Amino acid sequence: MIPDSTISPSNYESLTPAQAVACQHELRRQIQIKPLDKPIRTIAGADISFNKYSEVVYAGIVVFKYPEMTIIGSATAISRTSFPYVSGLLAFREVPALLEAWNKLEQKPDVLILDGQGIAHERRTGIATHFGLVANIPTIGSAKSRLYGKYEEPTNEAFAQSPMYDKGELIGMAIRSKKNCNPIYVSPGNLISMEQSVEVIKNCIRGYRIPEPTRQAHLLVNKIRIDDGTDNNPQFNLFD
């Protein structure tokens, strides 16, 4: 039986991997990649950290004024899940913790950037797309590693970019955020266009390889892991 794509994230751990894949196929039908038709005044970055052998999941979100990129808020969550570590299905481990952090935010951002894939995913449902559908918000995926799609290496210049395709479909953009570093992999999650996603990420680069919102979220997640002191071998989300 195909599970309802609106199943509550609190019930994700009851799904088998096969049911999770079926859920992704259902979610895929709801994706809306379209221009965001309002000004972006606030933006946030989200990051998740966990050890694949542990049930503990750490989530952090940092909110900024945009385009000034000054921090105006943050929230964290420490959650548990028994859903297995399966590449391509990491959202089923990550979304419940991330949603818990999201619900703690006093000010919700206009756009959320997640450290992972948007539609640059085999079933177009990376963590950014999945969370964008669950929360009904504009989201962008900015990943440190390629999960899916083919592209030519961008030239070795800051902001050089190369389109990523799957069977002729444009699913993302490989962007060299600065000279002499590996590209980042940008794709829209939901309710925003490819062009806007690339523009926003470029505007969020502040001298580091990854955009400032997810960089600060990464630092925040590191801090709560250290403060929690229960897990000494982190595995960060690099693929979904």
Tab-separated table of N, CA and C in Angstrom, residues 54-118:
chain	number	residue	atom	x	y	z
A	54	SER	N	23.292	6.097	15.583
A	54	SER	CA	22.602	6.600	16.769
A	54	SER	C	21.196	7.055	16.392
A	55	GLU	N	20.289	7.038	17.368
A	55	GLU	CA	18.931	7.535	17.139
A	55	GLU	C	18.813	9.033	17.399
A	56	VAL	N	19.861	9.669	17.895
A	56	VAL	CA	19.799	11.085	18.238
A	56	VAL	C	20.043	11.939	16.997
A	57	VAL	N	19.191	12.935	16.790
A	57	VAL	CA	19.297	13.856	15.655
A	57	VAL	C	19.301	15.281	16.189
A	58	TYR	N	20.249	16.079	15.716
A	58	TYR	CA	20.388	17.479	16.135
A	58	TYR	C	20.004	18.382	14.970
A	59	ALA	N	19.194	19.386	15.251
A	59	ALA	CA	18.755	20.320	14.216
A	59	ALA	C	18.977	21.755	14.683
A	60	GLY	N	19.356	22.615	13.744
A	60	GLY	CA	19.538	24.032	14.058
A	60	GLY	C	19.111	24.912	12.896
A	61	ILE	N	18.493	26.032	13.203
A	61	ILE	CA	18.071	27.011	12.203
A	61	ILE	C	18.515	28.397	12.670
A	62	VAL	N	19.112	29.163	11.764
A	62	VAL	CA	19.543	30.528	12.068
A	62	VAL	C	18.862	31.468	11.066
A	63	VAL	N	18.230	32.531	11.576
A	63	VAL	CA	17.465	33.465	10.750
A	63	VAL	C	18.241	34.773	10.583
A	64	PHE	N	18.201	35.313	9.355
A	64	PHE	CA	18.924	36.538	9.011
A	64	PHE	C	17.988	37.553	8.363
A	65	LYS	N	18.312	38.849	8.550
A	65	LYS	CA	17.741	39.868	7.677
A	65	LYS	C	18.391	39.714	6.309
A	66	TYR	N	17.624	39.946	5.258
A	66	TYR	CA	18.149	39.790	3.902
A	66	TYR	C	17.828	41.044	3.100
A	67	PRO	N	18.800	41.595	2.370
A	67	PRO	CA	20.118	41.034	2.045
A	67	PRO	C	21.248	41.423	3.001
A	68	GLU	N	20.928	42.090	4.135
A	68	GLU	CA	21.988	42.547	5.030
A	68	GLU	C	22.772	41.403	5.656
A	69	MET	N	22.125	40.264	5.820
A	69	MET	CA	22.736	39.065	6.394
A	69	MET	C	23.184	39.267	7.838
A	70	THR	N	22.342	39.947	8.616
A	70	THR	CA	22.564	40.063	10.056
A	70	THR	C	21.636	39.065	10.759
A	71	ILE	N	22.155	38.385	11.772
A	71	ILE	CA	21.392	37.354	12.472
A	71	ILE	C	20.318	37.989	13.355
A	72	ILE	N	19.079	37.479	13.246
A	72	ILE	CA	17.979	38.029	14.046
A	72	ILE	C	17.253	36.953	14.859
A	73	GLY	N	17.671	35.706	14.740
A	73	GLY	CA	17.014	34.665	15.521
A	73	GLY	C	17.586	33.290	15.257
A	74	SER	N	17.255	32.350	16.126
A	74	SER	CA	17.709	30.970	15.937
A	74	SER	C	16.867	30.042	16.795
A	75	ALA	N	16.934	28.759	16.464
A	75	ALA	CA	16.256	27.736	17.252
A	75	ALA	C	16.960	26.413	17.033
A	76	THR	N	16.882	25.538	18.031
A	76	THR	CA	17.508	24.216	17.934
A	76	THR	C	16.544	23.148	18.450
A	77	ALA	N	16.857	21.916	18.114
A	77	ALA	CA	16.077	20.788	18.628
A	77	ALA	C	16.972	19.567	18.689
A	78	ILE	N	16.756	18.742	19.685
A	78	ILE	CA	17.402	17.442	19.805
A	78	ILE	C	16.290	16.403	19.830
A	79	SER	N	16.298	15.532	18.831
A	79	SER	CA	15.211	14.581	18.660
A	79	SER	C	15.767	13.168	18.557
A	80	ARG	N	14.879	12.204	18.508
A	80	ARG	CA	15.284	10.815	18.347
A	80	ARG	C	14.456	10.171	17.239
A	81	THR	N	15.062	9.259	16.506
A	81	THR	CA	14.355	8.530	15.462
A	81	THR	C	14.938	7.133	15.329
A	82	SER	N	14.076	6.187	14.990
A	82	SER	CA	14.552	4.830	14.721
A	82	SER	C	14.517	4.520	13.225
A	83	PHE	N	14.188	5.538	12.393
A	83	PHE	CA	14.191	5.281	10.947
A	83	PHE	C	15.632	5.009	10.511
A	84	PRO	N	15.862	3.986	9.699
A	84	PRO	CA	17.243	3.600	9.374
A	84	PRO	C	17.956	4.615	8.503
A	85	TYR	N	19.287	4.578	8.547
A	85	TYR	CA	20.130	5.432	7.724
A	85	TYR	C	20.188	4.826	6.322
A	86	VAL	N	19.496	5.472	5.369
A	86	VAL	CA	19.455	4.992	3.984
A	86	VAL	C	19.674	6.195	3.073
A	87	SER	N	20.730	6.156	2.254
A	87	SER	CA	20.978	7.259	1.333
A	87	SER	C	19.776	7.455	0.426
A	88	GLY	N	19.383	8.704	0.223
A	88	GLY	CA	18.207	9.013	-0.571
A	88	GLY	C	16.944	9.134	0.255
A	89	LEU	N	17.001	8.635	1.510
A	89	LEU	CA	15.837	8.683	2.403
A	89	LEU	C	16.149	9.403	3.708
A	90	LEU	N	17.238	10.159	3.725
A	90	LEU	CA	17.648	10.781	4.987
A	90	LEU	C	16.625	11.782	5.508
A	91	ALA	N	15.790	12.332	4.638
A	91	ALA	CA	14.773	13.283	5.095
A	91	ALA	C	13.856	12.661	6.137
A	92	PHE	N	13.660	11.352	6.061
A	92	PHE	CA	12.772	10.695	7.021
A	92	PHE	C	13.408	10.612	8.412
A	93	ARG	N	14.715	10.754	8.486
A	93	ARG	CA	15.398	10.897	9.775
A	93	ARG	C	15.430	12.356	10.213
A	94	GLU	N	15.549	13.265	9.252
A	94	GLU	CA	15.876	14.661	9.535
A	94	GLU	C	14.673	15.573	9.738
A	95	VAL	N	13.623	15.367	8.942
A	95	VAL	CA	12.510	16.322	8.952
A	95	VAL	C	11.846	16.472	10.322
A	96	PRO	N	11.596	15.393	11.089
A	96	PRO	CA	10.948	15.608	12.388
A	96	PRO	C	11.730	16.534	13.309
A	97	ALA	N	13.045	16.371	13.400
A	97	ALA	CA	13.859	17.253	14.248
A	97	ALA	C	13.847	18.679	13.709
A	98	LEU	N	13.966	18.800	12.392
A	98	LEU	CA	13.980	20.120	11.783
A	98	LEU	C	12.647	20.835	11.994
A	99	LEU	N	11.549	20.098	11.896
A	99	LEU	CA	10.238	20.691	12.121
A	99	LEU	C	10.080	21.159	13.565
A	100	GLU	N	10.662	20.415	14.486
A	100	GLU	CA	10.628	20.816	15.897
A	100	GLU	C	11.360	22.142	16.095
A	101	ALA	N	12.525	22.279	15.475
A	101	ALA	CA	13.264	23.552	15.561
A	101	ALA	C	12.485	24.671	14.877
A	102	TRP	N	11.919	24.375	13.703
A	102	TRP	CA	11.141	25.369	12.952
A	102	TRP	C	9.992	25.929	13.785
A	103	ASN	N	9.301	25.052	14.487
A	103	ASN	CA	8.152	25.487	15.283
A	103	ASN	C	8.550	26.345	16.480
A	104	LYS	N	9.826	26.314	16.852
A	104	LYS	CA	10.307	27.134	17.965
A	104	LYS	C	10.683	28.556	17.530
A	105	LEU	N	10.818	28.782	16.230
A	105	LEU	CA	11.237	30.100	15.761
A	105	LEU	C	10.171	31.151	16.056
A	106	GLU	N	10.591	32.272	16.638
A	106	GLU	CA	9.655	33.366	16.883
A	106	GLU	C	9.297	34.077	15.586
A	107	GLN	N	10.257	34.168	14.666
A	107	GLN	CA	10.012	34.794	13.374
A	107	GLN	C	10.374	33.813	12.272
A	108	LYS	N	9.386	33.419	11.494
A	108	LYS	CA	9.628	32.492	10.392
A	108	LYS	C	10.189	33.259	9.187
A	109	PRO	N	11.216	32.727	8.531
A	109	PRO	CA	11.829	33.422	7.393
A	109	PRO	C	10.975	33.295	6.125
A	110	ASP	N	11.254	34.183	5.178
A	110	ASP	CA	10.581	34.117	3.877
A	110	ASP	C	11.075	32.936	3.056
A	111	VAL	N	12.356	32.600	3.223
A	111	VAL	CA	12.973	31.487	2.494
A	111	VAL	C	13.894	30.730	3.446
A	112	LEU	N	13.896	29.409	3.338
A	112	LEU	CA	14.782	28.574	4.155
A	112	LEU	C	15.757	27.841	3.244
A	113	ILE	N	17.055	27.963	3.542
A	113	ILE	CA	18.105	27.232	2.827
A	113	ILE	C	18.507	26.038	3.687
A	114	LEU	N	18.511	24.861	3.097
A	114	LEU	CA	18.876	23.659	3.838
A	114	LEU	C	20.179	23.075	3.312
A	115	ASP	N	20.948	22.499	4.211
A	115	ASP	CA	22.219	21.878	3.853
A	115	ASP	C	21.927	20.488	3.285
A	116	GLY	N	21.597	20.454	2.005
A	116	GLY	CA	21.247	19.200	1.339
A	116	GLY	C	20.600	19.502	0.003
A	117	GLN	N	20.012	18.478	-0.588
A	117	GLN	CA	19.444	18.626	-1.923
A	117	GLN	C	18.010	19.143	-1.898
A	118	GLY	N	17.636	19.819	-3.000
A	118	GLY	CA	16.244	20.103	-3.281
A	118	GLY	C	15.752	19.059	-4.267
